[in-house]
């Protein structure tokens, strides 16, 4: 069959529902499904208002994009929207199996490439090695730097985060089945609890993923029940996104340190987690284990993929001392699709299996 004919010819579908045109990518194994066209207008004067509007009025888009049969429980999505910030090239809303996150580093790394290759940001002239892409995320403005060659993106992407800080260090939480556990809570565009898997009787490098997920989810629920998460500047950002289990190797080393992130509704990040790396760098800097411009390598226990991170300068977030963190990784394209539904399909809005 002619490839061009296959792309433009749609199967029977509900004519009242605009098909969603998507581009699929992954960063370190973690998927990203970008809505290129077909999403209804997301109303609101600010990006956070748009996030609230989409949650209340357009959640069926998230379900059709992320849930089965179009997706799966670990699918991740991005809807591009206009930004009210004059310096932003684009705004983005992040979608997961539970709802709408405030930051996603693996998505920013992928969107940097997408913005260049799909004409949202002009490709730099020949001889320029990087293009700058300013992405307005719900947590704030994040700057991506995209390696380019011959008018297109080609290689690693790095980004500079919003101010990242430690909300609570050495916090004792009563975790069912594990007793009192000492952990940390840090922010890298989203809030995470950090704990060495060893404290939960697990090896993050060799334990079964199911066991790591159950342990991390138990920690998340315990923290939510016993500690109030509050962002100093926005109530919209005041929630615990998930728990990151680490190998406990927080002191600076040139060797990789391994972690796994379990977020939203027991969703497992296949990558080292960009916003998690941001928060973990802030945590290590806060504890005096890392200096400015010292680069660390973070490895995913799920896939072995790696990101690098370093604190590039100090900053503030409200009254919290913070750091701006640079995270770098590689994103790849995996395909395109046009998602349709039929009007008599009882599962048109998706479902999830546990």
Coordinates of N, CA, C and O in Angstrom, one line a residue, residues 14-121:
X14 N -16.4 8.8 14.4 CA -17.4 9.8 14.7 C -17.1 11.1 14.1 O -16.1 11.8 14.5
X15 N -17.9 11.6 13.2 CA -17.6 12.9 12.5 C -17.7 14.1 13.5 O -17.2 15.2 13.2
X16 N -18.3 13.9 14.6 CA -18.5 15.0 15.6 C -17.2 15.1 16.5 O -17.1 16.1 17.2
X17 N -16.3 14.2 16.4 CA -15.1 14.2 17.2 C -13.9 14.3 16.3 O -13.6 13.5 15.5
X18 N -13.2 15.4 16.5 CA -12.0 15.7 15.7 C -10.9 14.6 16.0 O -10.6 14.5 17.2
X19 N -10.3 14.0 15.0 CA -9.2 13.1 15.3 C -8.0 13.8 16.0 O -7.8 15.0 15.7
X20 N -7.3 13.1 16.8 CA -6.1 13.6 17.4 C -4.9 13.2 16.6 O -4.6 12.0 16.5
X21 N -4.2 14.2 16.1 CA -2.9 13.9 15.4 C -1.8 14.0 16.4 O -1.6 15.0 17.1
X22 N -1.0 12.9 16.6 CA 0.0 12.8 17.6 C 1.3 12.4 17.0 O 1.4 11.8 16.0
X23 N 2.4 12.9 17.7 CA 3.7 12.4 17.5 C 4.2 11.7 18.7 O 4.1 12.3 19.8
X24 N 4.7 10.5 18.5 CA 5.2 9.7 19.7 C 6.7 9.8 19.8 O 7.4 9.7 18.7
X25 N 7.2 10.0 21.0 CA 8.7 10.0 21.2 C 8.9 9.2 22.5 O 8.0 8.8 23.2
X26 N 10.2 9.0 22.8 CA 10.6 8.5 24.1 C 11.9 9.2 24.5 O 12.7 9.5 23.7
X27 N 12.1 9.4 25.8 CA 13.3 9.9 26.4 C 13.8 8.9 27.4 O 13.1 8.7 28.4
X28 N 14.9 8.2 27.1 CA 15.4 7.2 28.0 C 14.4 6.1 28.3 O 14.4 5.5 29.3
X29 N 13.5 5.8 27.3 CA 12.5 4.8 27.4 C 11.2 5.2 27.9 O 10.2 4.5 27.8
X30 N 11.1 6.4 28.5 CA 9.8 6.9 28.9 C 9.0 7.6 27.8 O 9.5 8.5 27.1
X31 N 7.8 7.1 27.5 CA 7.1 7.6 26.4 C 6.6 9.0 26.5 O 6.3 9.5 27.6
X32 N 6.4 9.6 25.4 CA 5.7 10.9 25.3 C 4.9 11.0 24.1 O 5.4 10.8 23.0
X33 N 3.6 11.2 24.2 CA 2.7 11.4 23.1 C 2.2 12.8 23.0 O 1.5 13.4 23.9
X34 N 2.7 13.5 22.0 CA 2.5 15.0 21.8 C 1.3 15.2 20.9 O 1.3 14.7 19.7
X35 N 0.3 15.9 21.3 CA -0.9 16.2 20.5 C -0.4 17.4 19.5 O -0.2 18.5 19.9
X36 N -0.4 17.0 18.2 CA 0.1 17.9 17.2 C -1.1 18.7 16.7 O -1.0 19.9 16.3
X37 N -2.3 18.1 16.6 CA -3.5 18.8 16.1 C -4.7 18.0 16.6 O -4.6 16.8 16.9
X38 N -5.8 18.7 16.7 CA -7.1 18.1 17.0 C -7.7 18.3 18.4 O -8.8 18.0 18.6
X39 N -6.9 18.8 19.3 CA -7.4 19.1 20.6 C -8.2 20.4 20.6 O -7.8 21.4 20.0
X40 N -9.4 20.3 21.2 CA -10.2 21.6 21.3 C -9.5 22.7 22.0 O -8.5 22.4 22.8
X41 N -9.9 23.9 21.8 CA -9.2 25.0 22.5 C -9.3 24.9 24.0 O -10.3 24.5 24.6
X42 N -8.1 25.1 24.7 CA -8.1 25.0 26.1 C -8.1 26.5 26.6 O -7.2 27.2 26.5
X43 N -9.3 26.8 27.2 CA -9.5 28.2 27.6 C -8.8 28.5 29.0 O -8.5 27.6 29.8
X44 N -8.5 29.8 29.1 CA -7.9 30.3 30.4 C -6.9 31.4 30.1 O -6.1 31.3 29.2
X45 N -6.8 32.4 31.0 CA -5.9 33.5 30.8 C -4.4 33.1 31.2 O -3.5 33.8 30.7
X46 N -4.2 32.1 32.0 CA -2.9 31.7 32.3 C -2.7 30.2 32.1 O -3.7 29.5 31.9
X47 N -1.5 29.7 32.1 CA -1.3 28.3 31.9 C -1.9 27.4 33.0 O -2.5 26.4 32.7
X48 N -1.8 27.9 34.2 CA -2.4 27.1 35.3 C -3.9 27.2 35.2 O -4.6 26.2 35.6
X49 N -4.5 28.3 34.7 CA -5.9 28.3 34.5 C -6.3 27.3 33.4 O -7.4 26.6 33.5
X50 N -5.5 27.2 32.3 CA -5.7 26.3 31.3 C -5.7 24.9 31.8 O -6.5 24.0 31.4
X51 N -4.7 24.6 32.7 CA -4.6 23.3 33.3 C -5.9 22.9 34.1 O -6.4 21.8 34.0
X52 N -6.4 23.9 34.8 CA -7.7 23.6 35.6 C -8.9 23.4 34.6 O -9.7 22.5 34.8
X53 N -8.9 24.2 33.5 CA -9.9 24.1 32.5 C -9.9 22.7 31.9 O -11.0 22.1 31.7
X54 N -8.7 22.3 31.5 CA -8.7 21.0 30.8 C -9.1 19.9 31.8 O -9.8 18.9 31.4
X55 N -8.7 20.0 33.0 CA -9.1 18.9 34.0 C -10.6 18.9 34.1 O -11.2 17.8 34.2
X56 N -11.3 20.0 34.1 CA -12.7 20.0 34.4 C -13.6 19.9 33.1 O -14.7 19.4 33.2
X57 N -13.0 20.2 31.9 CA -13.9 20.3 30.7 C -13.4 19.4 29.6 O -14.2 19.0 28.7
X58 N -12.1 19.0 29.6 CA -11.6 18.3 28.5 C -10.8 17.0 28.9 O -9.9 16.6 28.2
X59 N -11.2 16.5 30.0 CA -10.5 15.3 30.5 C -10.6 14.1 29.6 O -9.7 13.2 29.6
X60 N -11.6 14.1 28.8 CA -11.8 13.0 27.9 C -10.6 12.9 26.9 O -10.3 11.8 26.4
X61 N -10.0 14.1 26.6 CA -8.8 14.1 25.7 C -7.7 13.3 26.3 O -7.0 12.5 25.7
X62 N -7.4 13.6 27.6 CA -6.4 12.9 28.3 C -6.7 11.4 28.3 O -5.8 10.6 28.1
X63 N -7.9 11.0 28.6 CA -8.2 9.6 28.7 C -8.1 8.9 27.3 O -7.5 7.8 27.2
X64 N -8.5 9.6 26.3 CA -8.3 9.0 24.9 C -6.9 8.9 24.5 O -6.5 8.0 23.8
X65 N -6.1 9.8 25.0 CA -4.7 9.9 24.6 C -3.8 8.9 25.4 O -2.9 8.2 24.8
X66 N -4.1 8.8 26.7 CA -3.2 8.0 27.6 C -3.8 6.6 27.9 O -3.0 5.6 27.9
X67 N -5.1 6.5 28.0 CA -5.6 5.2 28.5 C -5.7 4.2 27.3 O -5.5 4.5 26.1
X68 N -5.8 2.9 27.6 CA -6.2 1.9 26.6 C -7.5 2.3 26.0 O -8.4 2.9 26.7
X69 N -7.8 1.9 24.8 CA -7.0 1.1 23.9 C -5.9 1.9 23.1 O -5.1 1.3 22.4
X70 N -6.0 3.2 23.1 CA -5.0 4.0 22.4 C -3.6 4.0 23.1 O -2.6 4.0 22.4
X71 N -3.6 3.9 24.4 CA -2.4 4.0 25.2 C -2.3 2.8 26.2 O -2.7 1.7 25.9
X72 N -1.7 3.1 27.3 CA -1.6 2.1 28.4 C -1.3 2.9 29.7 O -1.1 4.1 29.7
X73 N -1.4 2.2 30.8 CA -1.4 2.9 32.1 C -0.1 3.7 32.4 O -0.1 4.5 33.3
X74 N 1.0 3.4 31.6 CA 2.2 4.1 31.8 C 2.5 5.1 30.7 O 3.6 5.6 30.6
X75 N 1.5 5.4 29.9 CA 1.7 6.4 28.8 C 1.7 7.8 29.4 O 1.1 8.0 30.4
X76 N 2.4 8.7 28.7 CA 2.5 10.1 29.1 C 2.1 11.0 27.9 O 2.5 10.7 26.8
X77 N 1.4 12.1 28.2 CA 1.0 12.9 27.1 C 1.4 14.4 27.3 O 1.7 14.8 28.4
X78 N 1.3 15.1 26.2 CA 1.6 16.6 26.2 C 0.6 17.3 25.3 O 0.5 16.9 24.1
X79 N 0.0 18.3 25.7 CA -0.9 19.1 24.9 C -0.3 20.5 24.8 O 0.0 21.1 25.9
X80 N 0.0 21.0 23.6 CA 0.6 22.3 23.5 C -0.4 23.4 23.4 O -1.5 23.3 22.8
X81 N -0.2 24.5 24.2 CA -1.1 25.6 24.3 C -0.4 26.9 24.2 O 0.8 26.9 24.5
X82 N -1.0 28.0 23.9 CA -0.4 29.3 24.0 C 0.0 29.6 25.4 O -0.7 29.2 26.4
X83 N 1.1 30.4 25.6 CA 1.5 30.9 26.9 C 1.3 32.4 27.0 O 1.4 33.1 26.0
X84 N 1.0 32.8 28.2 CA 0.9 34.2 28.5 C 2.2 34.9 28.7 O 2.3 36.1 28.8
X85 N 3.3 34.1 28.8 CA 4.6 34.7 29.1 C 5.3 35.2 27.8 O 5.3 34.4 26.8
X86 N 5.7 36.4 27.7 CA 6.2 36.9 26.4 C 7.5 36.2 25.9 O 7.8 36.2 24.7
X87 N 8.3 35.6 26.9 CA 9.5 35.0 26.5 C 9.3 33.5 26.1 O 10.3 32.9 25.6
X88 N 8.1 33.0 26.3 CA 7.9 31.5 26.0 C 7.6 31.3 24.5 O 6.9 32.0 23.9
X89 N 8.3 30.3 23.9 CA 8.0 29.8 22.6 C 6.7 29.0 22.5 O 6.0 29.0 21.5
X90 N 6.4 28.3 23.6 CA 5.2 27.4 23.7 C 4.9 27.2 25.1 O 5.7 27.2 26.0
X91 N 3.6 26.8 25.3 CA 3.2 26.3 26.6 C 2.8 24.9 26.5 O 2.5 24.4 25.4
X92 N 2.8 24.2 27.6 CA 2.5 22.7 27.6 C 1.8 22.3 28.8 O 2.0 22.8 29.9
X93 N 0.8 21.4 28.6 CA 0.1 20.7 29.7 C 0.5 19.3 29.7 O 0.5 18.6 28.6
X94 N 0.9 18.7 30.8 CA 1.4 17.3 30.9 C 0.3 16.4 31.4 O -0.4 16.8 32.4
X95 N 0.1 15.3 30.8 CA -1.0 14.4 31.1 C -0.4 13.0 31.5 O 0.5 12.5 30.9
X96 N -1.0 12.4 32.6 CA -0.6 11.1 33.0 C -1.8 10.3 33.3 O -2.9 10.7 33.1
X97 N -1.6 9.1 33.9 CA -2.8 8.2 34.1 C -3.7 8.6 35.2 O -4.8 8.1 35.4
X98 N -3.3 9.6 36.0 CA -4.1 10.1 37.1 C -4.6 11.5 36.9 O -5.7 11.9 37.4
X99 N -3.9 12.3 36.1 CA -4.3 13.7 35.9 C -3.3 14.5 35.2 O -2.8 14.1 34.1
X100 N -2.9 15.6 35.8 CA -2.1 16.7 35.2 C -0.9 17.1 36.1 O -1.2 17.6 37.2
X101 N 0.3 16.8 35.6 CA 1.4 17.1 36.5 C 1.9 18.6 36.2 O 1.4 19.3 35.3
X102 N 2.8 19.0 37.1 CA 3.3 20.4 37.0 C 4.6 20.5 36.3 O 4.9 21.6 35.8
X103 N 5.3 19.4 36.1 CA 6.6 19.5 35.4 C 6.9 18.1 34.9 O 6.5 17.1 35.6
X104 N 7.6 18.0 33.8 CA 8.0 16.7 33.3 C 9.3 16.9 32.5 O 9.3 17.5 31.4
X105 N 10.4 16.5 33.1 CA 11.7 16.7 32.5 C 11.9 15.9 31.2 O 12.5 16.4 30.2
X106 N 11.5 14.6 31.2 CA 11.7 13.8 30.0 C 10.9 14.4 28.9 O 11.3 14.4 27.7
X107 N 9.7 15.0 29.2 CA 8.9 15.6 28.1 C 9.6 16.9 27.6 O 9.6 17.2 26.4
X108 N 10.2 17.7 28.5 CA 10.9 18.9 28.1 C 12.0 18.5 27.1 O 12.2 19.2 26.1
X109 N 12.8 17.5 27.4 CA 13.9 17.1 26.6 C 13.4 16.7 25.2 O 14.0 17.0 24.2
X110 N 12.2 16.0 25.1 CA 11.6 15.6 23.9 C 11.0 16.8 23.1 O 11.2 17.0 21.9
X111 N 10.3 17.7 23.9 CA 9.7 18.8 23.3 C 10.7 19.8 22.7 O 10.4 20.5 21.7
X112 N 11.9 19.8 23.3 CA 12.9 20.7 22.7 C 13.2 20.3 21.2 O 13.3 21.1 20.3
X113 N 13.4 19.0 21.0 CA 13.6 18.5 19.6 C 12.3 18.7 18.8 O 12.4 19.2 17.6
X114 N 11.2 18.4 19.3 CA 9.9 18.6 18.6 C 9.7 20.0 18.1 O 9.3 20.3 17.0
X115 N 10.0 21.0 19.0 CA 9.8 22.4 18.7 C 10.7 22.8 17.5 O 10.2 23.6 16.6
X116 N 11.9 22.3 17.4 CA 12.7 22.6 16.2 C 12.3 21.9 15.0 O 12.1 22.5 13.9
X117 N 12.0 20.6 15.1 CA 11.7 19.8 13.9 C 10.3 20.1 13.3 O 10.1 19.8 12.1
X118 N 9.4 20.6 14.1 CA 8.1 20.9 13.6 C 7.8 22.4 13.4 O 6.7 22.8 13.3
X119 N 8.9 23.2 13.4 CA 8.8 24.6 13.1 C 8.2 25.5 14.1 O 7.9 26.6 13.8
X120 N 8.1 25.1 15.4 CA 7.6 26.0 16.4 C 8.7 27.0 16.8 O 8.3 28.1 17.2
X121 N 9.9 26.6 16.6 CA 11.1 27.5 16.8 C 12.0 27.3 15.6 O 12.3 26.2 15.2

